[in-house]
Structure formats: C-alpha cells, structure tokens
Coordinates of C-alpha atoms in Angstrom, one line a residue:
M16 CA 12.9 37.0 -7.3
S17 CA 11.0 38.0 -4.2
N18 CA 11.6 36.2 -0.9
I19 CA 7.9 36.2 -0.3
A20 CA 6.9 34.1 -3.3
K21 CA 8.2 32.9 -6.6
V22 CA 6.5 32.0 -9.8
L23 CA 7.0 28.3 -10.5
S24 CA 5.6 28.3 -13.9
R25 CA 3.7 30.8 -16.1
R26 CA 1.9 28.0 -17.7
Q27 CA 2.1 24.2 -17.3
D28 CA 4.3 23.9 -20.4
R29 CA 7.7 23.3 -18.8
G30 CA 8.3 20.3 -21.1
E31 CA 10.3 17.7 -19.3
G32 CA 11.9 20.0 -16.7
V33 CA 12.6 18.7 -13.2
G34 CA 9.5 18.4 -11.2
T35 CA 7.2 17.6 -14.1
N36 CA 5.5 14.3 -14.4
K37 CA 8.0 13.2 -17.1
N38 CA 10.9 14.1 -14.9
A39 CA 9.7 13.6 -11.3
I40 CA 12.0 14.4 -8.4
P41 CA 13.1 11.2 -6.5
Y42 CA 11.3 11.3 -3.1
N43 CA 13.8 11.1 -0.2
K44 CA 16.5 11.1 -2.9
Q45 CA 15.7 7.4 -3.6
N46 CA 16.3 6.6 -7.3
Y47 CA 14.1 3.7 -8.4
Q48 CA 16.2 2.4 -11.2
S49 CA 19.5 2.4 -9.3
L50 CA 18.0 0.9 -6.2
K51 CA 16.4 -1.9 -8.3
Q52 CA 19.6 -2.7 -10.2
E53 CA 21.5 -2.8 -6.9
C54 CA 19.0 -5.3 -5.5
L55 CA 19.1 -7.4 -8.7
A56 CA 22.9 -7.5 -8.7
K57 CA 23.0 -8.6 -5.0
K58 CA 20.0 -11.0 -5.6
T59 CA 18.2 -9.4 -2.6
L60 CA 14.8 -8.0 -2.1
F61 CA 14.5 -4.3 -1.4
C62 CA 13.8 -3.2 2.2
D63 CA 12.9 0.5 2.4
P64 CA 14.8 2.2 5.3
T65 CA 12.8 5.4 4.9
F66 CA 9.4 3.7 5.4
P67 CA 10.2 0.5 7.3
A68 CA 7.9 -2.4 7.9
E69 CA 7.4 -1.3 11.5
S70 CA 4.6 0.1 13.7
D71 CA 5.8 3.6 13.2
S72 CA 4.8 3.4 9.5
L73 CA 1.3 2.3 10.5
G74 CA 0.6 5.3 12.7
Y75 CA 1.0 7.2 16.0
N76 CA -2.4 7.1 17.8
E77 CA -5.3 5.0 16.4
L78 CA -2.7 2.8 14.6
G79 CA 0.1 3.4 17.1
Q80 CA 2.3 0.7 18.6
Q81 CA 0.0 0.2 21.7
S82 CA -3.3 0.3 19.7
I83 CA -5.5 -2.7 19.7
K84 CA -6.0 -2.1 16.0
T85 CA -2.4 -3.0 15.2
R86 CA -2.2 -6.2 17.3
G87 CA -1.3 -9.2 15.2
V88 CA -0.2 -7.2 12.2
E89 CA 2.5 -8.8 10.1
W90 CA 4.2 -7.2 7.1
K91 CA 4.3 -9.7 4.2
R92 CA 5.3 -9.5 0.6
P93 CA 2.6 -10.5 -2.0
K94 CA 4.5 -13.7 -2.8
E95 CA 4.0 -14.7 0.8
L96 CA 0.2 -14.1 0.5
C97 CA -0.5 -16.0 -2.8
S98 CA 1.3 -18.3 -5.2
N99 CA 1.0 -16.1 -8.2
P100 CA 0.7 -12.4 -7.4
E101 CA 0.3 -9.9 -10.2
F102 CA 0.7 -6.2 -10.3
I103 CA -2.2 -5.4 -12.7
V104 CA -4.5 -8.0 -14.2
D105 CA -6.2 -7.1 -17.5
G106 CA -5.7 -3.4 -16.9
A107 CA -6.5 -1.4 -13.8
K108 CA -10.2 -1.4 -13.1
R109 CA -12.4 0.4 -10.6
T110 CA -13.3 -3.0 -9.1
D111 CA -9.7 -3.6 -8.2
I112 CA -10.1 -1.3 -5.2
C113 CA -11.8 -2.6 -2.1
Q114 CA -11.6 -0.7 1.2
G115 CA -9.9 -2.3 4.2
A116 CA -9.7 -1.4 7.8
L117 CA -8.6 2.2 7.2
G118 CA -10.9 5.2 7.0
D119 CA -9.6 6.4 3.6
C120 CA -12.6 5.9 1.3
W121 CA -11.9 9.5 0.1
L122 CA -8.6 8.2 -1.3
L123 CA -10.1 5.1 -2.8
A124 CA -12.7 7.0 -4.6
A125 CA -10.0 9.1 -6.1
I126 CA -8.0 6.0 -7.1
A127 CA -11.2 4.5 -8.7
S128 CA -11.7 7.6 -10.8
L129 CA -8.0 7.4 -11.9
T130 CA -8.7 4.1 -13.6
L131 CA -11.2 5.7 -16.0
D132 CA -8.3 7.0 -18.2
N133 CA -5.3 4.8 -18.8
E134 CA -3.2 7.8 -19.8
I135 CA -3.8 9.5 -16.4
L136 CA -3.3 6.3 -14.5
E137 CA 0.1 5.7 -16.0
R138 CA 1.3 9.1 -14.8
V139 CA 0.7 7.8 -11.3
V140 CA 1.3 4.1 -11.7
P141 CA 4.3 3.7 -14.1
P142 CA 3.8 0.7 -16.4
G143 CA 6.2 -2.2 -16.7
Q144 CA 6.2 -3.2 -13.0
S145 CA 5.6 -6.9 -12.2
F146 CA 6.3 -9.7 -9.8
T147 CA 8.0 -11.8 -12.4
E148 CA 10.3 -9.9 -14.8
D149 CA 13.3 -8.4 -12.9
Y150 CA 11.4 -8.7 -9.6
A151 CA 13.3 -7.2 -6.7
G152 CA 10.6 -6.3 -4.1
I153 CA 10.7 -2.7 -5.2
F154 CA 7.9 -0.6 -6.8
H155 CA 7.4 3.1 -7.5
F156 CA 4.6 5.6 -8.0
Q157 CA 4.3 9.3 -8.8
F158 CA 2.4 12.0 -7.0
W159 CA 1.9 15.7 -7.4
Q160 CA 3.0 17.3 -4.1
Y161 CA 2.6 21.1 -3.7
G162 CA 3.7 22.2 -7.1
E163 CA 6.0 19.4 -8.3
W164 CA 5.8 15.7 -9.2
V165 CA 7.8 13.3 -7.0
D166 CA 8.7 9.6 -7.7
V167 CA 8.1 7.5 -4.6
V168 CA 9.9 4.2 -4.0
I169 CA 8.5 1.5 -1.7
D170 CA 9.2 -2.1 -0.9
D171 CA 6.3 -4.5 -1.3
R172 CA 6.0 -5.5 2.4
L173 CA 2.4 -4.8 3.2
P174 CA 0.5 -4.9 6.6
T175 CA -1.5 -8.1 7.0
R176 CA -3.5 -9.9 9.7
N177 CA -4.2 -13.6 9.5
G178 CA -2.7 -13.8 6.1
K179 CA -4.9 -11.1 4.5
L180 CA -4.2 -7.5 3.6
L181 CA -5.2 -5.1 6.3
F182 CA -6.0 -2.1 4.1
V183 CA -7.0 -1.7 0.5
H184 CA -7.1 -4.8 -1.6
S185 CA -8.4 -6.2 -4.9
A186 CA -11.5 -8.3 -5.1
E187 CA -9.6 -11.2 -6.5
G188 CA -6.9 -11.1 -3.9
S189 CA -4.0 -11.7 -6.3
E190 CA -3.7 -8.2 -7.7
F191 CA -1.6 -5.7 -5.8
W192 CA -1.2 -2.4 -7.6
S193 CA -3.9 -0.6 -5.5
A194 CA -2.4 -1.8 -2.2
L195 CA 1.1 -0.7 -3.2
L196 CA -0.2 2.6 -4.4
E197 CA -1.9 3.2 -1.0
K198 CA 1.4 2.3 0.7
A199 CA 3.3 4.8 -1.4
Y200 CA 0.8 7.5 -0.6
A201 CA 1.0 6.7 3.1
K202 CA 4.7 7.1 2.8
V203 CA 4.6 10.7 1.4
N204 CA 2.1 11.6 4.2
G205 CA 4.1 10.0 7.0
S206 CA 2.0 7.0 7.9
Y207 CA -1.1 5.0 7.0
E208 CA -2.9 6.7 9.9
A209 CA -2.3 10.1 8.3
L210 CA -4.7 9.0 5.5
I211 CA -7.7 8.7 7.8
G212 CA -10.4 11.1 6.8
G213 CA -10.4 13.6 3.9
W214 CA -12.0 14.8 0.7
S215 CA -11.6 13.0 -2.6
T216 CA -10.4 16.3 -4.1
E217 CA -7.2 15.9 -2.2
G218 CA -6.5 12.6 -3.8
F219 CA -7.6 13.9 -7.2
E220 CA -5.2 16.8 -7.0
D221 CA -2.2 14.6 -5.9
F222 CA -2.9 12.1 -8.7
T223 CA -3.2 14.7 -11.4
G224 CA -1.7 18.0 -10.4
G225 CA -5.2 19.3 -11.2
I226 CA -7.3 21.8 -9.4
A227 CA -10.4 20.6 -7.6
E228 CA -13.7 22.3 -6.9
K229 CA -16.7 21.4 -4.7
Y230 CA -20.5 21.9 -5.2
K231 CA -23.2 21.7 -2.6
L232 CA -25.9 19.8 -4.4
S233 CA -28.7 21.4 -2.4
K234 CA -27.6 24.6 -4.2
A235 CA -26.7 23.0 -7.5
P236 CA -26.5 25.6 -10.3
P237 CA -29.0 24.9 -13.2
Y238 CA -26.1 24.1 -15.6
L239 CA -24.4 21.5 -13.3
F240 CA -25.3 18.4 -15.3
K241 CA -23.9 19.9 -18.5
L242 CA -20.8 20.9 -16.5
M243 CA -20.4 17.3 -15.3
Q244 CA -20.7 16.0 -18.9
K245 CA -18.1 18.5 -20.1
A246 CA -15.8 17.7 -17.2
L247 CA -16.0 13.9 -17.9
T248 CA -15.3 14.4 -21.6
L249 CA -12.2 16.4 -20.6
G250 CA -11.0 13.5 -18.4
S251 CA -11.8 15.4 -15.1
L252 CA -12.2 13.2 -12.0
L253 CA -15.5 13.5 -10.1
G254 CA -16.5 12.3 -6.6
C255 CA -19.6 12.7 -4.4
S256 CA -20.7 12.1 -0.8
I257 CA -23.6 12.3 1.6
K258 CA -23.0 14.5 4.7
T259 CA -23.5 13.2 8.2
T260 CA -25.0 15.1 11.1
S261 CA -23.2 13.1 13.8
S262 CA -20.3 10.6 14.1
N263 CA -22.9 7.8 14.6
E264 CA -24.1 8.3 11.1
K265 CA -20.7 7.6 9.5
E266 CA -21.1 4.8 7.0
K267 CA -24.7 4.1 7.9
K268 CA -26.8 3.0 5.0
T269 CA -29.9 4.9 3.9
S270 CA -33.2 3.0 3.2
L271 CA -32.1 3.0 -0.5
K272 CA -28.6 1.6 0.2
L273 CA -26.6 4.7 -0.1
V274 CA -23.8 5.1 2.5
K275 CA -23.6 8.3 4.5
G276 CA -20.2 10.0 5.1
H277 CA -18.7 7.8 2.4
A278 CA -16.8 8.9 -0.7
Y279 CA -18.2 7.7 -4.1
S280 CA -16.8 8.2 -7.7
V281 CA -18.9 9.7 -10.5
T282 CA -18.0 7.8 -13.6
A283 CA -20.5 8.9 -16.2
A284 CA -23.3 11.4 -17.0
E285 CA -25.6 10.4 -19.9
E286 CA -29.0 11.0 -21.4
V287 CA -31.4 8.2 -22.2
H288 CA -34.8 8.4 -23.9
V289 CA -38.0 7.1 -22.3
R290 CA -40.9 7.3 -24.8
G291 CA -39.0 9.9 -26.7
N292 CA -38.3 12.1 -23.7
P293 CA -34.7 12.6 -22.5
V294 CA -33.8 11.6 -18.9
E295 CA -30.5 12.7 -17.3
L296 CA -28.6 9.9 -15.6
V297 CA -25.5 9.7 -13.5
R298 CA -23.3 6.6 -12.9
I299 CA -21.8 6.3 -9.5
R300 CA -19.2 3.8 -8.1
N301 CA -18.9 2.7 -4.4
P302 CA -15.2 1.9 -3.7
W303 CA -16.3 -1.0 -1.5
G304 CA -17.2 -2.8 -4.8
R305 CA -20.6 -3.6 -3.3
V306 CA -23.6 -2.0 -1.7
E307 CA -25.6 -0.3 -4.4
W308 CA -28.5 2.2 -4.7
T309 CA -31.8 0.4 -4.9
G310 CA -34.0 3.3 -6.1
A311 CA -35.1 4.4 -9.6
W312 CA -32.6 3.4 -12.4
S313 CA -30.7 1.0 -10.1
D314 CA -29.6 -2.4 -11.6
N315 CA -32.6 -4.3 -13.0
S316 CA -35.1 -1.6 -11.9
K317 CA -38.3 -1.3 -14.0
E318 CA -37.2 2.1 -15.4
W319 CA -34.8 0.3 -17.8
D320 CA -37.7 -1.6 -19.4
N321 CA -38.7 1.6 -21.2
V322 CA -35.2 2.3 -22.7
E323 CA -34.4 1.2 -26.2
P324 CA -32.2 -2.0 -26.2
E325 CA -29.3 -0.2 -28.0
E326 CA -29.2 2.6 -25.4
K327 CA -29.5 0.1 -22.6
A328 CA -26.7 -2.1 -23.9
K329 CA -24.4 1.0 -24.3
L330 CA -24.8 1.9 -20.7
N331 CA -24.0 -1.6 -19.3
H332 CA -26.5 -1.1 -16.5
S333 CA -26.6 -4.3 -14.5
A334 CA -23.8 -5.9 -12.4
E335 CA -23.2 -6.4 -8.7
D336 CA -19.9 -4.5 -8.8
G337 CA -20.6 -1.4 -6.6
E338 CA -21.4 0.7 -9.6
F339 CA -25.0 1.9 -10.4
W340 CA -27.0 4.5 -12.3
M341 CA -29.5 7.0 -10.9
A342 CA -31.5 9.9 -12.2
Y343 CA -29.7 13.2 -12.0
S344 CA -32.7 14.6 -10.2
D345 CA -32.3 11.9 -7.5
F346 CA -28.6 12.4 -7.4
I347 CA -28.8 16.1 -6.4
Q348 CA -31.5 15.2 -3.7
Q349 CA -29.7 12.1 -2.3
F350 CA -26.1 13.3 -2.3
S351 CA -24.8 16.4 -0.6
K352 CA -21.6 17.3 -2.3
L353 CA -19.9 16.9 -5.8
E354 CA -16.2 17.3 -6.3
I355 CA -14.6 17.9 -9.7
C356 CA -10.8 17.8 -10.4
N357 CA -9.9 19.9 -13.5
L358 CA -6.8 18.7 -15.2
T359 CA -3.6 20.7 -16.0
P360 CA -2.9 21.1 -19.8
D361 CA 0.0 18.6 -19.8
T362 CA -2.2 15.8 -18.5
L363 CA -4.0 15.3 -21.8
S364 CA -2.2 14.4 -24.9
S365 CA -5.2 14.6 -27.2
D366 CA -5.4 17.5 -29.6
T367 CA -9.2 17.4 -29.8
V368 CA -10.0 18.7 -26.3
N369 CA -9.8 22.2 -24.9
R370 CA -7.4 22.8 -22.1
W371 CA -7.2 25.2 -19.2
N372 CA -4.4 27.7 -19.1
Y373 CA -2.5 27.4 -15.9
T374 CA -0.3 29.6 -13.6
Q375 CA 1.2 28.5 -10.4
F376 CA 2.8 30.4 -7.5
E377 CA 4.6 29.4 -4.3
G378 CA 4.5 31.6 -1.3
N379 CA 4.8 32.0 2.5
W380 CA 3.1 33.7 5.3
R381 CA 5.8 35.0 7.7
V382 CA 5.2 36.2 11.2
G383 CA 5.7 40.0 11.4
S384 CA 6.0 40.6 7.7
T385 CA 3.7 38.7 5.3
A386 CA 1.2 37.0 7.6
G387 CA -1.3 39.8 7.6
G388 CA -4.5 37.9 8.3
C389 CA -7.8 38.5 6.7
R390 CA -9.5 41.8 6.0
N391 CA -10.8 42.0 9.6
N392 CA -7.2 43.1 10.3
P393 CA -7.0 46.4 8.4
A394 CA -3.6 47.4 9.7
T395 CA -1.9 44.3 8.3
F396 CA -4.1 42.8 5.6
Y397 CA -2.3 44.6 2.8
S398 CA 1.0 43.0 3.8
N399 CA -0.1 39.5 2.6
P400 CA 1.4 38.2 -0.7
Q401 CA -0.5 39.6 -3.7
F402 CA -1.0 38.3 -7.2
V403 CA -2.4 40.0 -10.3
I404 CA -4.3 38.3 -13.1
K405 CA -5.2 40.0 -16.4
L406 CA -8.3 38.6 -18.1
E407 CA -8.6 39.8 -21.7
D408 CA -10.9 37.4 -23.6
A409 CA -14.4 36.2 -22.8
D410 CA -15.3 32.5 -22.9
D411 CA -16.4 30.8 -26.1
D412 CA -19.7 29.0 -25.9
P413 CA -20.3 29.3 -22.2
Y414 CA -22.2 26.4 -20.7
D415 CA -24.1 28.7 -18.3
G416 CA -25.1 31.1 -21.1
E417 CA -23.4 34.1 -19.5
D418 CA -20.7 36.3 -21.0
G419 CA -17.4 36.8 -19.1
C420 CA -14.1 35.2 -18.3
T421 CA -14.1 31.9 -16.4
F422 CA -11.3 31.2 -14.0
L423 CA -10.5 28.9 -11.1
V424 CA -8.5 29.9 -8.1
G425 CA -7.0 27.2 -5.9
L426 CA -5.2 27.9 -2.5
M427 CA -3.4 25.0 -0.8
Q428 CA -1.3 24.9 2.4
K429 CA 1.5 22.4 2.7
D430 CA 2.2 19.3 4.8
G431 CA -0.9 19.2 6.9
R432 CA -1.1 15.4 7.0
K433 CA 2.5 14.9 8.0
D434 CA 2.2 17.5 10.7
K435 CA -0.8 15.8 12.4
R436 CA 1.7 13.4 14.0
F437 CA 3.2 16.3 15.9
G438 CA -0.1 17.7 17.1
Q439 CA 0.0 20.6 14.6
D440 CA -3.2 21.7 13.0
L441 CA -3.9 23.4 9.7
N442 CA -4.2 27.1 9.4
T443 CA -7.6 28.6 8.7
I444 CA -7.1 30.0 5.1
G445 CA -9.0 31.8 2.4
F446 CA -8.5 34.4 -0.4
T447 CA -10.0 37.7 -1.5
I448 CA -10.2 39.2 -5.0
Y449 CA -10.2 42.9 -5.8
K450 CA -10.6 44.7 -9.1
V451 CA -7.4 46.7 -9.9
P452 CA -8.4 50.4 -10.1
D453 CA -8.2 51.8 -13.7
E454 CA -5.4 54.2 -12.7
L455 CA -3.2 51.3 -11.5
K456 CA -3.7 48.9 -14.4
G457 CA -0.5 47.6 -16.0
R458 CA 1.7 48.9 -13.2
N459 CA 4.0 46.0 -12.4
N460 CA 5.8 47.7 -9.4
I461 CA 2.8 48.5 -7.3
H462 CA 2.0 46.7 -4.0
F463 CA -1.6 47.5 -3.2
G464 CA -1.8 49.2 0.2
P465 CA -4.7 50.1 2.5
D466 CA -5.5 53.2 0.4
V467 CA -6.6 50.8 -2.4
L468 CA -7.8 47.7 -0.6
L469 CA -9.8 49.3 2.2
R470 CA -11.6 51.9 0.2
Q471 CA -13.2 49.4 -2.1
R472 CA -15.2 46.2 -1.6
S473 CA -13.8 42.9 -2.8
I474 CA -15.5 41.6 -5.9
A475 CA -15.1 37.8 -5.1
G476 CA -13.2 35.4 -2.9
S477 CA -13.3 32.0 -1.3
D478 CA -16.7 31.1 0.2
A479 CA -15.3 31.2 3.7
F480 CA -12.1 30.9 5.6
T481 CA -11.7 27.2 6.4
R482 CA -9.2 25.0 8.2
I483 CA -8.5 22.7 5.3
R484 CA -5.6 21.7 3.1
G485 CA -6.9 23.2 -0.1
M486 CA -9.8 25.2 -1.4
S487 CA -10.8 26.4 -4.9
T488 CA -13.6 28.3 -6.4
R489 CA -14.9 29.0 -10.0
F490 CA -15.5 32.6 -10.9
K491 CA -16.7 34.5 -13.9
Q492 CA -15.8 38.2 -14.3
P493 CA -15.7 40.8 -17.0
P494 CA -12.3 41.3 -18.8
G495 CA -10.0 43.3 -16.6
E496 CA -7.2 43.1 -14.0
Y497 CA -7.7 41.6 -10.6
V498 CA -5.6 41.1 -7.5
I499 CA -5.8 37.9 -5.5
I500 CA -4.8 38.0 -1.9
P501 CA -4.4 34.7 -0.1
S502 CA -4.2 34.9 3.7
T503 CA -4.8 33.1 7.0
F504 CA -7.8 34.2 9.0
E505 CA -5.7 35.4 11.9
P506 CA -2.6 37.5 11.5
N507 CA 0.9 36.2 12.4
R508 CA 0.1 32.6 11.5
K509 CA 3.2 31.0 9.9
G510 CA 2.6 28.9 6.8
S511 CA 3.6 27.9 3.2
F512 CA 1.2 27.8 0.3
I513 CA 0.6 27.2 -3.3
L514 CA -1.7 29.5 -5.3
R515 CA -2.9 28.3 -8.7
V516 CA -5.1 30.0 -11.3
F517 CA -6.8 28.2 -14.2
T518 CA -8.3 30.3 -16.9
E519 CA -10.4 29.3 -19.9
K520 CA -8.6 31.7 -22.1
E521 CA -4.9 32.6 -22.0
A522 CA -4.3 35.2 -19.3
A523 CA -1.2 37.0 -17.9
A524 CA -0.5 36.6 -14.2
R525 CA 2.2 38.0 -12.0
L526 CA 3.5 38.3 -8.4
V527 CA 3.1 41.8 -6.9
P528 CA 6.4 43.1 -5.4
S529 CA 6.4 43.0 -1.6
V530 CA 6.1 46.0 0.6

C-alpha cells in the first residue's frame, strides 16, 4: 500500500466493518454502552470529561471566556429546565429545530432535511434514547467524519441563559434531540463556536456520508427541476440560500420575507395543474420555524384557488411553520444557490431505487514530495497523488438527454473547523481531470509525468481552486479512462484529504503508484 494514499473502499459495500454506520468507531474511545452501564450501576449521571460543561467547550473568541456573549451562561440538564423532558415527541420533525444564538443555520438546515427520512435520521440519531428508561444523563449520535463513521458520546448538560437553551431548541421547549445533536456535532468540531458559518453541504455530508454538489441558480441548467425531483425520490438532502453582498445584509429580510445569507431546506418539488397547465413548485423550509415567503404560491395566496382540491390537499400548503411553496421560476430568481447531497449506496435499504457506485481514497500532500501545487507549477504538478477511473457504460435514461457517463468527484480536506481555534486556515484546493492517452490505458504501474500531463489540456476539473473544506462537481464524459489529480493551489502546502468518486454505472478506480 502506498504511503501517499490508500484505498479505503472500492465501493461502499463493506458490510458491517469497522468505520461503517453499523459499526461506528467510538469517538475519543468512549463506548456509549459501557459508560451508560457504569453510570447506572453507580446511580450517577454522566459528566463528559472530553467535552466538559465549561467555557472552553463554548468557544475561544466570539464565545470565549471573556466574551460578553457567554456571560450568565449556565449548563443545565433538561430535567432542570422542564418537568417532563422528552428526547423525541411523535417522531423527529422539521419544526423541532429552531435556531438559537449561534450562527449555524447551515447546520440546522441540514438537520431539518435529515428528518424527511426516518431511516436516514436513525443512522445519525440512534433510536431508543430517552429521559425515562435507564436514564443516566448520557446520549450518543453518529457522524461521518472523513471517510468513516464515529459514535459520539455526550452528557446532557446544555448551555442556557435565564433558564432557556442558548442554542438550537424545539418549538415546544420540552423536546431535546436537536439540542443534544448540536452539542455532539460541536464536540467533534472542538467547540460550539467552531460551528459558526458554513454551507449546508457540510452538514449533509457528515450526516449521511454522501457527496454534495452546488448549483448557482442564476446559471441553472434547464434540467435542474427534474434533477431536484429525482434527487428527492432518492432521499437526497437539498438546501438553498440567498447570497449577500455585504455583512450588513446577513439575515436581512427581502420585501417578500425571504432571509438573505440564511440556509433553507428544500423539502419537495412537485407539479400542480392550473386550468390544465402544469406548474412546477418547490417547497422550502426556514429552520427558524417562522418567517415565510409572501409571494406567489405562499400560504393562502390566490394561486391556490385555481388548483384542484385533491392536489391542494395532497400538498398541505397552509401552516405558519416556516415551510412554504413557491414557483420553481421564482425559486431560481429569488435564491442564489442550491445544494444537493447524494447518498452512498448503503444509506438506502429499499431495493426499488437506483444507487450510485462509490469509491473512496484517502491521501496526503507532503511538503517536498507529494504537495506539487496546481498546474501553474509545471515542475512539481505531476508529483501530486493521482487516481484513475475507468468509465465503461453510458447512463440509462439520462435526465439531461445527453449520452455519456455521469460521475461526481468530491475532494475534502480534513479538520478545518477544529484547527480554526489555533489560527490555522484551510488550504486552497481543487482537482484536475485528464484523459488517459490510448497508449497508456490499462497500465496499472504508470505515474503520469510532465510528458503526459503538460502536453495535453485537462478535459475537466473543479470550477476553481477554493479555500473550503470540501468541493464536488458533476461531470459527463464518454466512456474511457481518466486520471484525477487533487492538489493545493500553491506547492508545498501540507494537508490530508479524502477523494471520492460516485458513478452512475459501475466503474473501476485505482490509485496510481507514486513517483
């Protein structure tokens, strides 16, 4: 096995091996069942020594010990906040998630989408947890973290002020699964403050192990509505947002009550008929649980008067719950970005849906050897880790009407949120894709050098090199062999990464030997 990179799985079919969702790795080597039994035997409530109820767990700057934002904060267990706390009441719902005093709406939008499929939810929120039966002040959640699933144990001491939860909370106030989930996610990222700011795709990926993609709605492809419908039927998680042009616009409302710089969930895409003509509609959820679109197709708007009662009833279009419908044509004009998280094959148990094929690699950029930088550095670019994918079969029934092989490439660098505390920034990353020359096809022992890479143009790649945790792009190419080269923009930038490839049809992928 190369010391540059190793193949973690040819496909996501490792059964119940260590690091899968069914056999997650205990985070910080904390075993939930043994810790819980120990507390029950001693008749004590669990106190987590690895994420204590102290200011350090809140943050380091904005939520640091001296910050005005943390004054008066007390850590309390749910039983100190209400007489009859419950973990989940009547199933987890999107309305259980109301934002608190933390700028993590991107995360809450991902959590809200998680509730749309109970099977997916239970991979993150293990069932059978409660405040009554065998209660010991300990809970656990599971997250995908850079190629493997981890089981995260927490105690149920939550930050409060004046007897109310400081961060995410349920509308009723007596339901605590979402607040405890947020705490567990804060733990794996080092603090609550580490969760400030982000894209819903990050939460989507960590809750599913899936691969996320982004679309600029000003440049929406003509097939995007059909792609959204297909994604939702496959259980994919979708989010959207409106860009801001300055910090002053953050969370400012438009004249039609949409919130700028705020992360929303897309929960449905349907057609209704008005006087026999189809109209494409999108359903959107505000994680605040309130503040809804007031334009066409909003709750109780006149457009609904022309819809047949059966269709209207099926779409459940009127409730002050933060969820609303709007025309797809308005959606792509009002919103700036759509995010879709495509799920790994093991996420879905149903035999009636198609699944992506999935390959995952782990690798490193090492100063002086494998950190070659982008193609602007011709002397070192070829030294980056290289991966070959062989596409043999074209798609069936392509939604865009074009022949070819669809595949997604995702590149993710590790531990960016944790490292913010230490003043470390993310690398600027990207990837480039080349067609393997005919004379080198099938050669497993060839590392492509400058003579190959610099004499031909790349055929595809990431849209740009970006300082971001993860990026992914959807491609369609003719059958053939392709080499994917992930890199930092500048050479000699140290880092660890995960490279993942989803293909619509089965495809072989391999690591290229190092130079």
